[in-house]
Coordinates of C-alpha atoms in Angstrom, one line a residue:
Chain A
M1235 CA 4.2 31.5 -3.3
P1236 CA 2.0 34.3 -4.3
I1237 CA -1.4 36.1 -2.7
V1238 CA -4.2 33.8 -3.8
E1239 CA -7.0 35.9 -4.2
P1240 CA -8.4 38.9 -7.1
S1241 CA -6.3 41.1 -7.6
L1242 CA -7.3 44.7 -6.7
V1243 CA -4.4 47.1 -8.8
E1244 CA -5.3 46.6 -12.8
V1245 CA -2.6 48.5 -15.2
Q1246 CA -4.5 51.7 -16.4
R1247 CA -3.8 53.0 -19.2
T1248 CA -4.5 56.8 -19.7
E1249 CA -4.8 59.2 -22.7
R1250 CA -5.3 62.4 -20.7
L1251 CA -4.9 62.5 -17.0
D1252 CA -4.4 66.1 -15.6
L1253 CA -3.6 66.2 -11.4
E1254 CA -3.6 69.7 -10.3
G1255 CA -2.3 70.5 -13.3
I1256 CA -0.1 68.3 -14.0
D1257 CA -0.2 66.4 -16.9
V1258 CA -0.1 62.4 -15.6
S1259 CA -1.5 60.8 -18.4
G1260 CA 0.4 57.6 -19.2
D1261 CA -0.1 53.9 -18.0
W1262 CA -0.3 53.5 -14.7
N1263 CA 0.3 50.6 -12.0
T1264 CA 2.4 48.6 -14.1
F1265 CA 5.7 49.0 -11.6
L1266 CA 3.5 46.7 -9.5
R1267 CA 4.0 43.6 -10.7
S1268 CA 1.0 41.5 -9.7
R1269 CA 2.0 38.8 -6.7
V1270 CA -1.6 38.0 -6.9
A1271 CA -3.4 34.8 -8.5
V1272 CA -6.7 35.8 -10.3
D1273 CA -7.8 32.7 -12.0
L1274 CA -8.7 29.9 -9.3
D1275 CA -10.9 27.5 -10.5
V1276 CA -13.3 25.3 -8.4
K1277 CA -13.1 23.0 -11.3
I1278 CA -10.6 20.7 -10.2
L1279 CA -12.1 20.6 -6.7
D1280 CA -15.5 19.3 -7.9
W1281 CA -13.5 17.0 -10.3
V1282 CA -12.0 15.3 -7.3
K1283 CA -14.7 15.6 -5.1
G1284 CA -17.0 13.5 -8.1
H1285 CA -14.0 11.1 -8.0
P1286 CA -15.0 7.7 -5.7
Q1287 CA -11.8 8.0 -4.1
G1288 CA -12.2 12.0 -4.1
D1289 CA -15.1 12.6 -1.6
T1290 CA -13.9 12.7 1.8
I1291 CA -11.5 15.9 0.4
S1292 CA -14.4 18.4 1.1
R1293 CA -14.0 17.5 5.1
C1294 CA -10.0 18.2 5.4
W1295 CA -9.9 21.6 7.3
Q1296 CA -5.7 21.8 6.2
C1297 CA -4.4 20.7 10.2
G1298 CA -1.5 19.1 8.5
T1299 CA -1.9 16.1 10.7
C1300 CA -1.4 14.4 7.6
T1301 CA 1.7 15.6 6.3
A1302 CA 3.0 15.7 9.9
G1303 CA 3.3 11.6 9.7
C1304 CA 3.5 11.0 5.9
C1305 CA 6.8 9.2 5.9
M1306 CA 7.5 10.6 2.3
H1307 CA 8.0 14.0 3.6
T1308 CA 9.7 12.7 7.2
D1309 CA 11.0 9.8 7.2
Y1310 CA 12.3 9.6 3.2
G1311 CA 12.7 13.5 3.9
L1312 CA 11.2 14.9 0.2
Q1313 CA 9.5 18.2 1.8
E1314 CA 7.7 18.9 -1.2
F1315 CA 6.0 15.8 -1.0
N1316 CA 3.3 17.6 1.1
P1317 CA -0.3 15.8 1.1
R1318 CA -2.0 19.3 3.1
Y1319 CA -0.7 21.4 0.8
F1320 CA -1.9 19.3 -2.3
I1321 CA -5.5 19.4 -1.1
Y1322 CA -5.2 23.0 -0.4
L1323 CA -4.2 23.7 -4.1
A1324 CA -7.1 21.2 -5.0
Q1325 CA -9.5 23.0 -2.8
I1326 CA -9.0 26.0 -3.9
G1327 CA -8.4 25.3 -7.7
Y1328 CA -4.8 26.8 -7.7
E1329 CA -3.6 24.6 -10.8
E1330 CA -0.2 26.6 -12.2
E1331 CA 1.0 25.6 -8.6
L1332 CA -0.2 22.1 -8.6
R1333 CA 1.2 21.4 -11.8
R1334 CA 4.8 22.4 -10.0
Y1335 CA 4.3 18.9 -8.1
A1336 CA 3.0 16.7 -10.9
D1337 CA 6.5 14.8 -11.0
T1338 CA 6.3 14.5 -7.1
V1339 CA 2.7 13.5 -6.5
W1340 CA 2.7 10.0 -7.8
R1341 CA 5.5 9.0 -5.1
C1342 CA 3.2 8.2 -2.3
V1343 CA 3.7 4.7 -1.0
S1344 CA 0.4 4.1 0.1
C1345 CA 1.5 3.7 3.8
N1346 CA -1.9 4.5 5.1
K1347 CA -0.8 6.4 8.0
C1348 CA -2.4 9.7 6.8
V1349 CA -5.6 7.5 6.5
E1350 CA -5.0 6.5 9.6
R1351 CA -4.7 9.6 11.9
C1352 CA -6.9 12.2 10.0
P1353 CA -9.0 13.7 12.7
K1354 CA -11.9 14.6 9.6
G1355 CA -12.2 10.8 8.0
V1356 CA -10.3 12.3 4.9
K1357 CA -8.9 8.7 3.0
V1358 CA -5.8 11.4 2.4
E1359 CA -3.8 8.6 0.2
E1360 CA -7.2 7.7 -2.2
V1361 CA -7.6 11.9 -2.3
V1362 CA -3.8 12.5 -2.8
H1363 CA -4.0 9.6 -5.6
T1364 CA -7.0 11.6 -7.2
I1365 CA -5.1 14.2 -7.6
G1366 CA -2.5 12.5 -9.7
S1367 CA -5.3 10.8 -11.8
Y1368 CA -6.8 14.7 -12.3
L1369 CA -3.2 15.9 -13.3
I1370 CA -2.5 13.2 -15.4
A1371 CA -6.5 13.7 -17.2
S1372 CA -5.9 17.1 -17.4
G1373 CA -2.5 16.5 -19.6
L1374 CA -0.5 18.4 -17.0
A1375 CA 1.9 15.4 -15.6
P1376 CA 2.7 12.6 -18.0
E1377 CA 2.4 9.4 -17.3
S1378 CA 4.6 8.2 -13.8
P1379 CA 6.6 4.8 -13.5
A1380 CA 3.6 4.2 -10.6
D1381 CA 1.0 4.4 -13.3
R1382 CA 2.8 2.2 -15.2
F1383 CA 3.1 -0.2 -12.8
D1384 CA -0.7 -0.1 -11.6
R1385 CA -1.2 -0.7 -15.0
A1386 CA 0.8 -3.8 -15.7
Y1387 CA -0.3 -4.9 -12.7
T1388 CA -3.5 -5.0 -13.2
E1389 CA -3.8 -6.6 -16.6
N1390 CA -1.6 -9.2 -15.1
L1391 CA -3.9 -9.9 -12.3
L1392 CA -6.7 -9.7 -15.1
R1393 CA -5.2 -12.3 -17.1
H1394 CA -5.6 -15.3 -14.6
G1395 CA -6.8 -13.8 -11.1
I1396 CA -4.0 -14.5 -9.6
L1397 CA -0.5 -12.7 -10.2
D1398 CA 2.2 -14.0 -12.3
E1399 CA 5.2 -12.6 -10.4
A1400 CA 7.9 -13.2 -12.5
D1401 CA 6.4 -12.1 -15.5
L1402 CA 4.9 -9.1 -13.6
F1403 CA 8.4 -8.5 -12.9
R1404 CA 9.4 -9.0 -16.2
T1405 CA 7.1 -6.9 -18.1
Y1406 CA 7.7 -3.9 -16.0
E1407 CA 11.5 -4.0 -16.2
R1408 CA 10.7 -3.9 -20.2
L1409 CA 8.5 -1.1 -19.9
E1410 CA 11.0 1.0 -17.8
G1411 CA 13.8 -0.3 -20.7
R1412 CA 15.5 -1.7 -17.4
K1413 CA 17.6 -4.8 -17.2
T1414 CA 18.3 -6.5 -13.5
P1415 CA 22.2 -8.4 -14.3
A1416 CA 21.1 -11.8 -15.4
R1417 CA 23.5 -13.1 -12.3
Q1418 CA 20.9 -11.9 -10.4
I1419 CA 18.0 -12.9 -12.2
L1420 CA 19.5 -16.6 -12.3
R1421 CA 20.5 -16.5 -8.5
M1422 CA 16.8 -15.9 -7.9
G1423 CA 15.7 -18.1 -10.4
L1424 CA 17.2 -21.1 -9.3
T1425 CA 15.9 -20.3 -5.5
L1426 CA 12.7 -20.2 -6.8
L1427 CA 13.0 -23.6 -8.6
R1428 CA 14.6 -25.4 -6.0
S1429 CA 11.8 -24.8 -3.9
G1430 CA 9.1 -24.8 -6.0
R1431 CA 8.0 -21.7 -6.3
L1432 CA 8.8 -20.9 -9.8
H1433 CA 4.9 -20.3 -10.6
T1434 CA 5.0 -18.7 -14.1
G1435 CA 4.1 -18.7 -17.7
P1436 CA 1.9 -22.6 -18.5
F1437 CA 3.5 -22.9 -14.9
A1438 CA 1.5 -19.7 -13.5
H1439 CA -1.5 -20.3 -11.1
R1440 CA -4.8 -20.0 -12.5
A1441 CA -8.5 -19.0 -10.3
R1442 CA -10.6 -21.3 -11.2
R1443 CA -13.8 -20.3 -13.3
W1444 CA -12.3 -17.0 -13.8
A1445 CA -13.2 -16.3 -17.3
Q1446 CA -16.8 -14.7 -17.1
M1447 CA -15.0 -13.0 -14.5
R1448 CA -12.4 -11.7 -16.3
S1449 CA -14.5 -10.1 -19.3
V1450 CA -16.7 -8.5 -17.1
L1451 CA -13.8 -6.8 -15.3
R1452 CA -11.9 -5.6 -18.0
A1453 CA -14.9 -4.1 -19.7
Q1454 CA -15.5 -2.2 -16.2
L1455 CA -11.8 -1.2 -16.4
A1456 CA -12.0 0.0 -20.1
R1457 CA -15.1 1.9 -18.7
D1458 CA -13.8 3.2 -15.8
A1459 CA -10.3 4.2 -17.8
R1460 CA -12.3 6.6 -19.9
C1461 CA -12.2 8.7 -17.6
P1462 CA -13.4 12.5 -18.2
A1463 CA -10.8 15.0 -18.8
P1464 CA -11.8 18.3 -17.1
T1465 CA -12.8 20.5 -19.4
G1466 CA -10.5 23.3 -20.8
A1467 CA -8.2 22.3 -17.5
A1468 CA -4.6 22.8 -19.7
D1469 CA -5.6 26.1 -21.3
R1470 CA -6.2 28.4 -18.1
T1471 CA -3.1 30.0 -16.5
V1472 CA -2.4 32.2 -13.2
A1473 CA -2.2 35.8 -14.3
A1474 CA 0.5 36.7 -11.5
E1475 CA 4.2 36.4 -13.6
G1476 CA 5.7 35.4 -10.2
G1477 CA 3.0 32.8 -10.0
G1478 CA 4.3 29.4 -8.2
V1479 CA 7.5 31.0 -6.4
R1480 CA 6.5 29.7 -3.0
Chain B
M1319 CA -19.8 0.7 15.5
S1320 CA -18.2 -0.2 12.4
A1321 CA -19.2 -3.3 9.9
A1322 CA -16.5 -4.7 11.2
A1323 CA -17.1 -4.5 15.0
S1324 CA -20.6 -6.1 14.5
S1325 CA -19.6 -8.8 12.3
R1326 CA -17.1 -9.9 14.4
S1327 CA -19.8 -11.1 17.4
A1328 CA -19.8 -14.5 16.1
P1329 CA -16.6 -16.1 15.9
D1330 CA -16.2 -19.4 13.1
A1331 CA -14.6 -22.5 14.5
T1332 CA -12.7 -22.8 11.4
P1333 CA -13.0 -19.3 9.8
A1334 CA -12.3 -19.5 6.2
Y1335 CA -8.1 -18.8 5.1
Y1336 CA -7.4 -16.4 1.8
P1337 CA -4.3 -17.0 1.0
G1338 CA -3.5 -14.3 -1.8
C1339 CA -0.9 -14.5 -4.8
S1340 CA 2.1 -14.3 -2.2
L1341 CA 1.4 -17.4 0.1
D1342 CA 0.9 -19.5 -2.6
G1343 CA 4.0 -18.0 -5.2
L1344 CA 6.8 -16.1 -3.5
G1345 CA 6.1 -16.2 -0.1
K1346 CA 5.5 -20.2 -0.1
A1347 CA 7.2 -20.6 3.2
Y1348 CA 5.3 -18.1 5.3
E1349 CA 2.3 -20.2 3.8
V1350 CA 4.0 -23.3 4.9
S1351 CA 4.9 -22.7 8.4
S1352 CA 1.9 -21.1 9.6
Q1353 CA 0.2 -24.2 8.4
Q1354 CA 2.2 -25.6 11.5
V1355 CA 2.0 -23.1 13.9
L1356 CA -1.7 -23.5 13.6
R1357 CA -1.7 -27.4 13.2
H1358 CA 0.6 -26.8 17.0
L1359 CA -1.7 -24.3 18.4
G1360 CA -4.9 -27.2 17.3
L1361 CA -6.6 -24.1 15.6
S1362 CA -7.5 -24.7 11.9
L1363 CA -8.2 -22.8 8.7
E1364 CA -10.3 -23.8 5.8
R1365 CA -9.0 -22.7 2.4
I1366 CA -11.1 -20.5 -0.2
V1367 CA -10.5 -23.1 -3.1
D1368 CA -11.5 -20.5 -6.3
Y1369 CA -9.7 -17.3 -4.4
N1370 CA -8.5 -14.8 -6.7
C1371 CA -5.6 -12.0 -5.7
C1372 CA -7.0 -8.8 -3.9
G1373 CA -5.4 -5.5 -6.2
A1374 CA -3.5 -4.9 -3.7
T1375 CA -3.4 -1.4 -3.6
E1376 CA -2.6 -0.8 -7.0
V1377 CA -6.1 -1.9 -9.3
K1378 CA -8.0 0.9 -7.0
N1379 CA -5.4 3.9 -8.8
L1380 CA -7.5 2.7 -12.4
S1381 CA -10.6 1.5 -11.2
Q1382 CA -12.8 1.4 -8.1
D1383 CA -15.4 -0.9 -9.2
V1384 CA -12.6 -3.6 -9.9
S1385 CA -10.9 -2.9 -7.0
L1386 CA -13.6 -3.5 -4.8
A1387 CA -14.6 -6.8 -6.9
L1388 CA -11.8 -8.2 -7.0
P1389 CA -11.8 -8.6 -2.9
A1390 CA -15.3 -8.7 -2.9
R1391 CA -15.5 -12.2 -5.2
N1392 CA -12.7 -14.0 -2.6
L1393 CA -15.0 -12.5 0.6
A1394 CA -18.9 -13.9 -1.0
L1395 CA -16.8 -17.4 -2.1
A1396 CA -16.4 -17.1 2.2
R1397 CA -19.7 -16.3 2.8
S1398 CA -20.7 -19.1 0.2
M1399 CA -18.5 -21.4 2.3
G1400 CA -21.0 -20.7 5.4
R1401 CA -18.4 -18.4 7.0
S1402 CA -18.5 -15.3 8.2
Q1403 CA -14.4 -14.9 9.5
V1404 CA -11.7 -14.4 7.4
V1405 CA -8.1 -14.8 8.0
A1406 CA -5.2 -13.4 5.5
A1407 CA -1.7 -13.6 6.0
C1408 CA -0.7 -10.2 3.8
N1409 CA -1.2 -7.0 5.2
G1410 CA -1.7 -6.2 1.8
C1411 CA -4.5 -8.6 1.5
V1412 CA -6.0 -7.7 4.9
Y1413 CA -6.0 -3.8 4.0
S1414 CA -7.9 -4.6 0.5
L1415 CA -10.3 -7.4 1.8
A1416 CA -11.3 -4.8 4.9
R1417 CA -11.3 -2.0 2.5
A1418 CA -14.1 -3.5 0.4
N1419 CA -15.9 -4.4 3.3
D1420 CA -16.2 -0.7 4.6
S1421 CA -17.5 0.0 0.4
V1422 CA -19.4 -2.3 0.7
R1423 CA -21.5 -1.0 3.4
E1424 CA -23.2 1.3 1.4
T1425 CA -25.7 0.2 -0.6
A1426 CA -25.6 1.5 -4.1
T1427 CA -22.1 0.5 -3.5
R1428 CA -23.0 -2.6 -2.9
D1429 CA -25.2 -3.1 -5.6
R1430 CA -23.0 -2.4 -8.7
I1431 CA -20.3 -4.2 -7.0
N1432 CA -23.0 -7.7 -6.7
S1433 CA -23.6 -7.1 -10.3
L1434 CA -20.6 -7.1 -11.2
L1435 CA -20.1 -10.5 -9.6
A1436 CA -23.3 -11.4 -10.9
R1437 CA -22.0 -11.0 -14.7
G1438 CA -18.9 -12.5 -13.6
G1439 CA -20.5 -16.1 -12.5
A1440 CA -19.5 -15.4 -8.8
P1441 CA -22.0 -15.5 -5.7
S1442 CA -23.1 -12.2 -4.4
Y1443 CA -21.4 -10.8 -1.3
D1444 CA -23.9 -9.5 1.7
G1445 CA -21.2 -7.6 3.5
A1446 CA -20.8 -10.1 6.6
A1447 CA -17.5 -11.5 6.6
S1448 CA -14.5 -9.8 8.9
V1449 CA -11.3 -9.9 8.1
Q1450 CA -8.7 -10.5 10.0
H1451 CA -4.9 -10.6 10.1
V1452 CA -3.8 -14.3 11.0
L1453 CA -1.1 -13.1 13.4
E1454 CA -4.2 -11.4 15.5
F1455 CA -6.2 -14.4 14.7
I1456 CA -3.3 -16.8 16.6
Y1457 CA -3.0 -14.3 19.1
Q1458 CA -6.7 -14.0 19.6
R1459 CA -6.9 -18.1 19.6
A1460 CA -4.1 -19.3 21.2
G1461 CA -2.1 -16.4 22.8
P1462 CA 0.5 -16.3 24.7
G1463 CA -0.1 -18.4 27.1
R1464 CA -0.8 -21.5 24.9
V1465 CA 2.1 -20.4 22.7
R1466 CA 4.4 -21.2 25.6
S1467 CA 2.8 -24.8 26.6
A1468 CA 3.6 -25.7 22.8
V1469 CA 7.6 -24.6 22.5
R1470 CA 9.6 -27.1 22.4
R1471 CA 13.0 -25.7 21.9
P1472 CA 13.0 -22.0 23.1
L1473 CA 14.4 -19.4 20.9
A1474 CA 16.8 -18.7 23.3
G1475 CA 19.3 -16.2 22.7
L1476 CA 17.7 -14.8 19.6
V1477 CA 17.3 -11.3 19.8
I1478 CA 14.5 -10.2 17.2
A1479 CA 13.1 -7.0 15.8
P1480 CA 9.1 -7.2 15.3
Y1481 CA 8.7 -5.7 11.9
Y1482 CA 5.0 -4.9 11.8
G1483 CA 4.6 -2.8 8.4
C1484 CA 2.2 -0.5 7.5
L1485 CA -1.0 -2.0 6.3
Y1486 CA -1.4 -4.7 9.4
T1487 CA -3.6 -2.3 11.2
R1488 CA -3.8 0.8 9.1
P1489 CA -6.2 2.1 8.5
K1490 CA -8.3 1.3 11.6
R1491 CA -11.9 2.9 9.8
Y1492 CA -10.9 -0.2 6.9
T1493 CA -9.5 -2.9 9.8
G1494 CA -11.3 -2.1 12.7
V1495 CA -8.0 -2.4 14.9
G1496 CA -7.9 0.0 17.8
T1497 CA -11.5 0.2 17.7
T1498 CA -12.6 -3.5 18.0
P1499 CA -12.0 -4.9 21.5
G1500 CA -9.8 -7.5 21.6
T1501 CA -7.1 -6.1 18.8
D1502 CA -3.8 -4.6 18.6
D1503 CA -2.8 -1.2 19.5
P1504 CA -2.8 0.7 15.7
E1505 CA -0.1 2.8 16.5
H1506 CA 2.0 0.5 18.9
P1507 CA 1.1 -3.1 18.1
H1508 CA 2.8 -5.3 20.2
F1509 CA 1.1 -9.1 19.2
L1510 CA 4.3 -9.6 17.3
D1511 CA 6.0 -8.9 20.0
E1512 CA 3.9 -11.2 22.8
L1513 CA 4.3 -14.2 20.9
L1514 CA 7.5 -14.0 20.0
V1515 CA 8.9 -13.5 23.6
A1516 CA 6.4 -17.3 24.6
C1517 CA 8.6 -18.3 22.5
G1518 CA 11.5 -17.6 24.7
A1519 CA 13.3 -15.2 22.3
K1520 CA 14.0 -11.6 22.9
V1521 CA 12.2 -9.1 21.5
V1522 CA 13.6 -5.4 21.1
T1523 CA 11.1 -3.0 22.6
D1524 CA 12.4 0.2 21.2
Y1525 CA 12.3 -1.0 17.2
S1526 CA 11.6 2.5 15.8
A1527 CA 10.7 1.0 12.2
K1528 CA 8.4 -1.3 13.5
T1529 CA 5.5 0.1 11.5
I1530 CA 7.2 2.2 8.9
C1531 CA 6.2 1.2 5.1
C1532 CA 8.8 -0.8 3.8
G1533 CA 7.9 0.7 -0.1
G1534 CA 6.9 -2.2 -1.2
G1535 CA 3.8 -0.5 -3.2
H1536 CA 6.8 1.1 -5.5
A1537 CA 9.3 -2.0 -4.8
L1538 CA 9.5 -1.5 -8.4
S1539 CA 8.7 1.8 -9.9
D1540 CA 10.4 3.9 -7.3
L1541 CA 13.9 2.1 -6.5
E1542 CA 15.5 4.9 -4.6
V1543 CA 12.2 5.1 -2.1
S1544 CA 11.8 1.2 -1.8
V1545 CA 15.0 0.8 -1.6
A1546 CA 15.4 3.6 1.4
F1547 CA 13.1 2.3 3.3
S1548 CA 13.6 -1.2 3.0
A1549 CA 17.3 -0.6 4.7
S1550 CA 15.9 1.4 7.3
V1551 CA 13.5 -1.8 8.3
L1552 CA 16.8 -3.1 9.0
N1553 CA 19.6 -0.5 10.1
E1554 CA 16.7 0.4 13.1
A1555 CA 17.0 -3.5 13.8
R1556 CA 20.5 -3.1 13.8
R1557 CA 20.4 0.2 16.2
A1558 CA 17.9 -1.4 18.4
G1559 CA 20.7 -4.3 18.9
A1560 CA 18.8 -7.1 17.1
D1561 CA 19.8 -9.6 14.8
L1562 CA 16.9 -10.8 13.2
V1563 CA 13.8 -9.6 11.9
A1564 CA 10.6 -10.7 11.9
T1565 CA 7.7 -10.0 9.2
I1566 CA 4.0 -10.6 9.1
C1567 CA 3.8 -9.0 5.7
P1568 CA 4.8 -11.3 2.6
L1569 CA 4.9 -8.1 0.4
G1570 CA 7.8 -6.6 3.1
Q1571 CA 9.6 -9.5 3.4
I1572 CA 9.8 -10.1 -0.7
N1573 CA 10.3 -6.3 -1.0
I1574 CA 13.2 -6.3 1.6
E1575 CA 15.2 -9.3 0.0
N1576 CA 14.8 -8.7 -3.4
H1577 CA 17.1 -5.0 -2.1
L1578 CA 19.5 -6.9 0.1
D1579 CA 21.9 -6.2 -2.8
R1580 CA 21.2 -2.6 -3.8
I1581 CA 21.1 -2.4 0.0
R1582 CA 24.5 -3.8 0.7
S1583 CA 26.2 -1.6 -1.4
S1584 CA 24.3 1.8 -0.5
Y1585 CA 24.6 0.9 3.2
G1586 CA 27.1 -1.3 3.5
D1587 CA 26.7 -5.3 4.8
E1588 CA 26.9 -4.5 8.5
V1589 CA 23.1 -3.0 8.1
V1590 CA 22.0 -5.9 6.4
R1591 CA 20.1 -8.6 9.1
P1592 CA 18.4 -11.9 8.0
V1593 CA 14.5 -11.8 7.4
A1594 CA 12.1 -14.4 8.8
Y1595 CA 8.2 -14.6 8.6
F1596 CA 7.1 -14.9 12.3
T1597 CA 5.2 -18.1 11.7
Q1598 CA 8.7 -19.7 10.5
L1599 CA 10.6 -18.5 13.8
M1600 CA 6.8 -19.9 15.9
S1601 CA 7.6 -22.9 14.0
L1602 CA 11.0 -23.4 14.5
A1603 CA 10.2 -22.9 18.4
F1604 CA 7.9 -25.8 18.1
G1605 CA 9.8 -28.3 17.3
S1606 CA 10.2 -28.3 13.5
S1607 CA 13.5 -28.3 11.9
L1608 CA 15.1 -24.9 9.6
R1609 CA 14.2 -27.4 6.7
E1610 CA 11.2 -28.1 7.4
A1611 CA 10.0 -24.7 8.2
R1612 CA 11.7 -23.5 4.9
L1613 CA 14.1 -21.2 6.3
S1614 CA 16.4 -21.4 3.2
D1615 CA 13.9 -20.6 0.5
N1616 CA 14.2 -16.9 2.4
F1617 CA 17.1 -14.9 0.3
S1618 CA 18.4 -13.4 3.4
R1619 CA 19.0 -16.8 4.6
P1620 CA 18.1 -16.9 8.4
D1621 CA 19.2 -20.3 7.7
L1622 CA 22.4 -20.1 8.1
F1623 CA 22.2 -17.4 11.2
L1624 CA 20.3 -19.5 13.0
R1625 CA 22.6 -22.6 12.3
S1626 CA 25.5 -20.5 14.2
R1627 CA 23.3 -20.1 17.0
G1628 CA 22.9 -24.1 17.5
F1629 CA 19.3 -24.6 15.6
A1630 CA 18.8 -27.5 13.4

């Protein structure tokens, strides 16, 4: 990865330059390809800090305890899933590098070992999800399968107050264009039916006195979904051509 | 001292019971067997009748306030039943109820959540209900001693891997586990080990998958990961020499069982072990039949295995 600090050496164009009688005019410093990123932006940190689940980010002192125990990093072995690094990039505002992880950040499984172990009380799992939200809000990451699932789950839950598990399964499969083999569905359905567990559609469980709560929570959900996009975030670039190489 | 710790000082004779969506749905066997175990041990819980789902770890990614209001409504209902203790059987429920508790300690947040509850026609929440996993409840109220004396048919000859999963203790800042007297060890939990041993089973102690995540949060959205983690839960049990996995979380149970075909085809038949709720196994030890403990509900069919070991 490039050095993250302002560049001291710039390309210089000289019309006329004599050095001890020798004409050395021309373009200077062009052979020094900058390895330095200059356009860091604290707006990312401000955005994450301003989010109700991101405020603990400023306690992080980069010890890496979260990543050392992270099941995605160590057990599953996805080396680029590195919560300490995601936090670091958000802290210094290095968006160009952060966006390289657009398809990685969402894969946190929320096991909360990082939150458990953080010696500084950072809610790492929530901060990482907030960084994921930043990437989506600023148009740097597409909506992930997990985001689609969260939405399907929440809509399903708010409908009756109690989750309709079979319906969630069907809805989500449709969203992803996936099809579980009919044989498997049938086998599961029969087992559920036989044991009196097929509570779906008209037979779904419903929370009592839910209608009013539903409309209040749906309104709140809609308000929070209009989470402001960071201003100009997507236009910012990093000066270094080699930027983003780790 | 955390709110969880301070409010645990006055235990209810009959705490409120929060079933959550799983115990009334796919995890019915867990619900039925829990009630059997509690009855045998002379313990009782009173169901929160108007409960709603807790939102697990999903809703919070869309809205902080909705993710707090959902569990807070249940805690408020428990308070209006006059209870200061809420017992839940699902790790996900324990997590989100305890998380709401932690958040509403801030006055501004509590006011905001209570305003949502009021507009939705629910009682307001004072933040004074503590949350407990049913495993911890059984351990604290009855303990291995009373469990031992309730055993009618010891689980002799069974070697069990105790699978706690991720959110039973974690994170302690929400659950209070490890920082509240009488609670389990957050890194090396042992309550389940002890209860199963008290039922006469042999428990594998070097089970490295004890507290790993099953990937259940991404059970559908990240198959690769959740299948791999579920397979680990079973494979580590195999390596430790266990013939059965005991779970304390319906998300884990259902996630692992939902992936059985995929695990078989990717990792081989020999990895697979039957998986059962710990209360099903305890109920069996207390004299219930395989049918009464609903052991044929589970897709991994622990009933077939247990029958081959002489249980009826």
